[in-house]
Structure formats: structure tokens, C-alpha cells
Short mmCIF file of C-alpha atoms and ligand atoms in Angstrom, two decimals:
data_model
loop_
_atom_site.label_atom_id
_atom_site.label_comp_id
_atom_site.label_asym_id
_atom_site.label_seq_id
_atom_site.Cartn_x
_atom_site.Cartn_y
_atom_site.Cartn_z
CA UNK A 1 0.07 0.25 0.01
CA UNK A 2 1.03 4.09 -0.89
CA UNK A 3 2.45 6.18 2.40
CA UNK A 4 1.61 9.25 2.84
CA UNK A 5 2.88 10.62 5.79
CA UNK A 6 2.29 14.02 5.99
CA UNK A 7 3.99 14.97 9.34
CA UNK A 8 7.18 15.51 7.41
CA UNK A 9 6.04 17.58 4.33
CA UNK A 10 5.56 20.26 7.35
CA UNK A 11 9.48 19.54 8.47
CA UNK A 12 12.52 20.75 6.66
CA UNK A 13 15.18 18.97 5.26
CA UNK A 14 17.93 17.71 7.84
CA UNK A 15 20.47 16.97 6.18
CA UNK A 16 24.28 15.20 7.29
CA UNK A 17 27.08 13.30 5.61
CA UNK A 18 26.01 15.01 2.19
CA UNK A 19 22.47 13.48 2.07
CA UNK A 20 18.77 15.03 3.39
CA UNK A 21 16.11 13.77 4.95
CA UNK A 22 13.24 14.74 7.10
CA UNK A 23 11.66 13.94 10.41
CA UNK A 24 9.46 10.78 9.81
CA UNK A 25 11.04 9.03 7.18
CA UNK A 26 12.82 5.99 7.91
CA UNK A 27 15.94 6.05 9.64
CA UNK A 28 16.22 10.51 9.54
CA UNK A 29 19.27 11.82 10.15
CA UNK A 30 21.32 8.57 10.46
CA UNK A 31 22.31 5.54 8.16
CA UNK A 32 20.43 2.28 9.18
CA UNK A 33 23.17 -0.26 10.43
CA UNK A 34 21.44 -2.96 8.35
CA UNK A 35 21.53 -1.05 5.06
CA UNK A 36 25.09 -0.25 5.63
CA UNK A 37 26.05 -4.10 6.76
CA UNK A 38 24.65 -4.49 3.04
CA UNK A 39 25.63 -1.83 1.08
CA UNK A 40 29.48 -3.49 2.37
CA UNK A 41 28.59 -7.03 1.52
CA UNK A 42 27.40 -5.60 -1.98
CA UNK A 43 29.39 -6.97 -4.89
CA UNK A 44 32.55 -4.38 -6.82
CA UNK A 45 31.75 -5.58 -9.73
CA UNK A 46 27.31 -4.90 -8.97
CA UNK A 47 26.45 -4.73 -12.93
CA UNK A 48 23.27 -3.89 -15.11
CA UNK A 49 19.96 -2.92 -14.65
CA UNK A 50 19.40 -3.23 -10.64
CA UNK A 51 16.15 -2.18 -8.63
CA UNK A 52 15.89 -0.81 -4.59
CA UNK A 53 13.54 -2.36 -3.45
CA UNK A 54 12.13 0.07 -0.53
CA UNK A 55 14.61 2.26 -1.53
CA UNK A 56 14.43 4.89 1.03
CA UNK A 57 15.79 8.19 1.39
CA UNK A 58 18.63 6.66 -1.27
CA UNK A 59 21.42 5.40 1.15
CA UNK A 60 21.52 2.22 -0.75
CA UNK A 61 20.82 3.06 -4.01
CA UNK A 62 23.45 5.96 -3.80
CA UNK A 63 25.97 2.53 -2.58
CA UNK A 64 24.93 0.92 -5.84
CA UNK A 65 25.25 4.28 -8.55
CA UNK A 66 29.19 3.80 -6.94
CA UNK A 67 29.58 1.08 -9.51
CA UNK A 68 29.89 2.17 -12.89
CA UNK A 69 29.22 -0.89 -14.33
CA UNK A 70 25.62 -0.07 -13.38
CA UNK A 71 23.45 0.24 -16.26
CA UNK A 72 20.07 1.75 -14.69
CA UNK A 73 18.95 1.58 -11.45
CA UNK A 74 14.70 1.65 -9.69
CA UNK A 75 14.28 3.24 -7.09
CA UNK A 76 11.07 1.92 -6.22
CA UNK A 77 9.63 3.58 -2.94
CA UNK A 78 6.00 3.43 -1.16
CA UNK A 79 6.54 6.62 1.13
CA UNK A 80 6.27 9.80 -0.66
CA UNK A 81 8.73 12.15 1.07
CA UNK A 82 11.36 9.23 1.12
CA UNK A 83 11.13 9.33 -2.07
CA UNK A 84 11.08 12.55 -2.37
CA UNK A 85 14.46 13.00 -0.72
CA UNK A 86 15.80 9.93 -2.58
CA UNK A 87 15.88 12.79 -5.68
CA UNK A 88 17.84 14.96 -3.67
CA UNK A 89 20.33 12.05 -2.84
CA UNK A 90 20.88 10.10 -5.78
CA UNK A 91 21.07 12.93 -8.26
CA UNK A 92 22.29 9.88 -10.76
CA UNK A 93 21.23 10.22 -14.51
CA UNK A 94 20.74 5.85 -14.26
CA UNK A 95 18.27 6.57 -11.70
CA UNK A 96 14.56 6.93 -12.27
CA UNK A 97 12.10 7.16 -9.07
CA UNK A 98 8.76 5.73 -8.41
CA UNK A 99 6.35 6.12 -6.01
CA UNK A 100 4.89 2.22 -5.63
CA UNK A 101 4.32 -0.70 -3.99
CA UNK A 102 7.46 -2.80 -4.08
CA UNK A 103 5.04 -5.59 -3.58
CA UNK A 104 3.64 -5.46 -6.59
CA UNK A 105 6.06 -4.17 -8.85
CA UNK A 106 7.24 -5.74 -12.59
CA UNK A 107 10.40 -5.22 -13.82
CA UNK A 108 13.65 -7.21 -15.28
CA UNK A 109 16.70 -6.96 -13.65
CA UNK A 110 19.76 -8.12 -13.30
CA UNK A 111 19.53 -7.37 -9.47
CA UNK A 112 17.49 -6.22 -7.02
CA UNK A 113 18.76 -5.06 -3.63
CA UNK A 114 16.65 -5.02 -0.74
CA UNK A 115 16.24 -3.87 3.09
CA UNK A 116 12.46 -4.87 3.32
CA UNK A 117 10.18 -3.51 5.96
CA UNK A 118 9.47 -5.40 8.52
CA UNK A 119 6.67 -3.10 10.29
CA UNK A 120 2.89 -2.42 9.57
CA UNK A 121 1.94 0.75 12.14
CA UNK A 122 3.71 -0.77 14.93
CA UNK A 123 3.01 -4.37 14.50
CA UNK A 124 6.12 -6.70 13.62
CA UNK A 125 4.91 -8.30 10.10
CA UNK A 126 7.65 -10.51 8.37
CA UNK A 127 4.52 -10.89 5.62
CA UNK A 128 5.76 -8.31 4.32
CA UNK A 129 9.32 -8.67 3.34
CA UNK A 130 7.89 -12.54 2.56
CA UNK A 131 6.08 -10.52 -0.48
CA UNK A 132 9.32 -8.20 -1.29
CA UNK A 133 10.90 -11.60 -1.94
CA UNK A 134 7.71 -12.92 -4.29
CA UNK A 135 8.28 -9.46 -5.64
CA UNK A 136 12.53 -9.60 -6.68
CA UNK A 137 12.03 -13.11 -7.72
CA UNK A 138 9.00 -11.59 -10.64
CA UNK A 139 11.21 -8.56 -11.42
CA UNK A 140 14.80 -10.84 -11.80
CA UNK A 141 15.80 -11.75 -14.85
CA UNK A 142 16.58 -15.72 -14.78
CA UNK A 143 20.88 -15.41 -13.48
CA UNK A 144 19.29 -12.00 -11.40
CA UNK A 145 20.85 -11.93 -7.97
CA UNK A 146 18.59 -11.16 -5.47
CA UNK A 147 20.70 -9.22 -2.36
CA UNK A 148 18.89 -9.28 0.94
CA UNK A 149 19.72 -7.75 4.80
CA UNK A 150 17.49 -8.36 7.47
CA UNK A 151 16.93 -7.84 11.56
CA UNK A 152 18.10 -11.76 12.95
CA UNK A 153 14.94 -13.20 14.18
CA UNK A 154 12.76 -12.28 10.51
CA UNK A 155 11.52 -15.70 9.19
CA UNK A 156 12.75 -15.23 5.54
CA UNK A 157 14.96 -18.24 5.15
CA UNK A 158 11.52 -20.87 3.50
CA UNK A 159 10.40 -17.94 1.25
CA UNK A 160 14.32 -17.66 -0.18
CA UNK A 161 14.16 -21.67 -1.05
CA UNK A 162 10.44 -21.19 -2.67
CA UNK A 163 11.37 -18.49 -4.99
CA UNK A 164 15.30 -19.44 -5.31
CA UNK A 165 16.87 -22.26 -6.28
CA UNK A 166 20.49 -21.10 -4.84
CA UNK A 167 20.67 -19.14 -1.03
CA UNK A 168 23.73 -18.54 0.08
CA UNK A 169 24.04 -16.90 3.67
CA UNK A 170 26.98 -13.79 4.03
CA UNK A 171 28.61 -13.68 6.96
CA UNK A 172 26.46 -10.83 8.98
CA UNK A 173 26.78 -9.96 12.94
CA UNK A 174 25.06 -10.20 15.21
CA UNK A 175 22.08 -8.38 14.84
CA UNK A 176 21.58 -8.55 10.65
CA UNK A 177 21.84 -11.99 7.88
CA UNK A 178 22.43 -11.39 5.38
CA UNK A 179 21.81 -13.28 1.52
CA UNK A 180 22.51 -13.41 -1.53
CA UNK A 181 20.21 -15.41 -3.88
CA UNK A 182 20.24 -16.66 -7.40
CA UNK A 183 18.16 -18.74 -10.27
CA UNK A 184 14.83 -17.16 -9.65
CA UNK A 185 12.25 -19.97 -10.10
CA UNK A 186 10.20 -19.61 -12.47
CA UNK A 187 7.08 -21.59 -11.02
C1 SAM B 201 13.73 -1.08 6.30
S1 SAM B 201 13.53 0.32 5.32
C2 SAM B 201 15.11 0.75 4.67
C3 SAM B 201 15.15 2.01 3.67
C4 SAM B 201 16.47 2.45 2.88
N1 SAM B 201 16.37 1.10 1.65
C5 SAM B 201 17.77 2.26 3.30
O1 SAM B 201 18.36 1.29 3.57
O2 SAM B 201 17.87 3.25 4.52
C6 SAM B 201 12.04 -0.26 4.47
C7 SAM B 201 11.55 0.76 3.39
O3 SAM B 201 10.36 0.59 2.59
C8 SAM B 201 9.22 1.51 2.25
N2 SAM B 201 7.99 0.67 2.22
C9 SAM B 201 7.21 -0.23 2.87
N3 SAM B 201 6.39 -0.87 2.41
C10 SAM B 201 6.73 -0.93 0.89
C11 SAM B 201 5.87 -1.28 0.03
N4 SAM B 201 5.35 -1.77 -0.40
N5 SAM B 201 6.71 -0.80 -0.92
C12 SAM B 201 8.16 -0.03 -1.42
N6 SAM B 201 8.07 0.71 -0.10
C13 SAM B 201 8.19 -0.12 0.86
C14 SAM B 201 9.39 1.88 3.91
O4 SAM B 201 9.35 3.13 2.94
C15 SAM B 201 11.19 2.32 3.95
O5 SAM B 201 11.61 3.43 3.47
#
């Protein structure tokens, strides 16, 4: 479901480390620790057409676009204000911005990168993350890859095995786990 959180509309931009955020957006005023972990694990050879599902204010996207071999990056984000911040934080002609529901998105990508949301309002909801994983499967090319970070307690392993023929856990930390999944299943 698309989000229009009105509080940040009335707030001023907050600037830090060259990024712009607004109060009320995810991880306003700081880089999220899970996203920082995923950014550090992304391969240097990332290339082709990429999507950032739940792109927020654009931190992961800015890391993805530091790879010259990336030809296109679609930022798919349900929160309008976050996406507006991302437009300021990712001033790169390879980037395209979509105010859209990643769980209903259709694309054709070489890689999908995501730090999926795990709350609906205040309630923990792994179903949303599972729907992101299914959306990535649907939107990846046959040889495409998913890179995902998640809180350690979130049960995404079964969804990953159901959607991808190859699932590898990468080194994470005490709070977060990282996955690289490839060969999306077509049925
Ligand atoms: C955990 S945050 C990650 C944000 C960003 N990738 C980062 O690393 O800072 C998840 C993001 O997903 C967005 N989101 C939630 N539901 C969504 C949906 N159905 N489709 C697209 N984005 C969604 C939230 O607004 C939030 O910005």
C-alpha cells in the first residue's frame, strides 16, 4: 500500500554527511545499520539493471550507483516523502524514481537489492518482507541475483528457498543476517 505520511511535509530538510532526510522517514538523520551492513557486502562487480526495493531516502541506491558498470537503477518506494529525499540524494541520470508498491512491482533486473520493511504500523510483520522476496523473484532475469539484509530474528529462509534455487547466507553480525539468492524459480 502506498504511504503518504503528512508530518514530514511540514518539516524542514535535515542534512548530514551530504544526505537530505526529513523527520518521520525511515532512519531520518542517520544511515541505518542494516543498510550499512548490506552496502558493505555488495560486490564491487555489481552491473547491469538494478532495483532498490523500499529505497527509502536513497542510501543503498547511492552505494549501488558508485559502481560504474550499473547501467540503470530503479528506486521503488511507497513513502512519497522518502522518495522525494531520494531524488535529492541520488542525482544520477541512471536513477529512476517510482512511488510504488514493491510487492506489486514488475521489472526485469540483473539484481534486486533490499532492506525490506518489517513493520505494518507498530506490528512486526514478516509477511511484508516475504512479499518483497516474491516481488524480487518475479522481477529478476533468469541469471539475476537478490541481495537482502534482515533482522536476525526474521524468518525469511523458507520464502527464499521457495523463490530461489540457490540461497547463500553471507557473513552478517549479531543483529542482522545477509543473503545472496540467485536462479529465481519460474513456477
Ligand atoms: C527498512 S527501510 C529501508 C530503506 C532504505 N533502503 C535504506 O536502506 O535506508 C524499508 C523501506 O521500505 C518502504 N516500504 C514499506 N512498504 C513498502 C512497499 N510496499 N513498497 C515499497 N516500499 C515500501 C518504507 O517506506 C521504507 O523506506
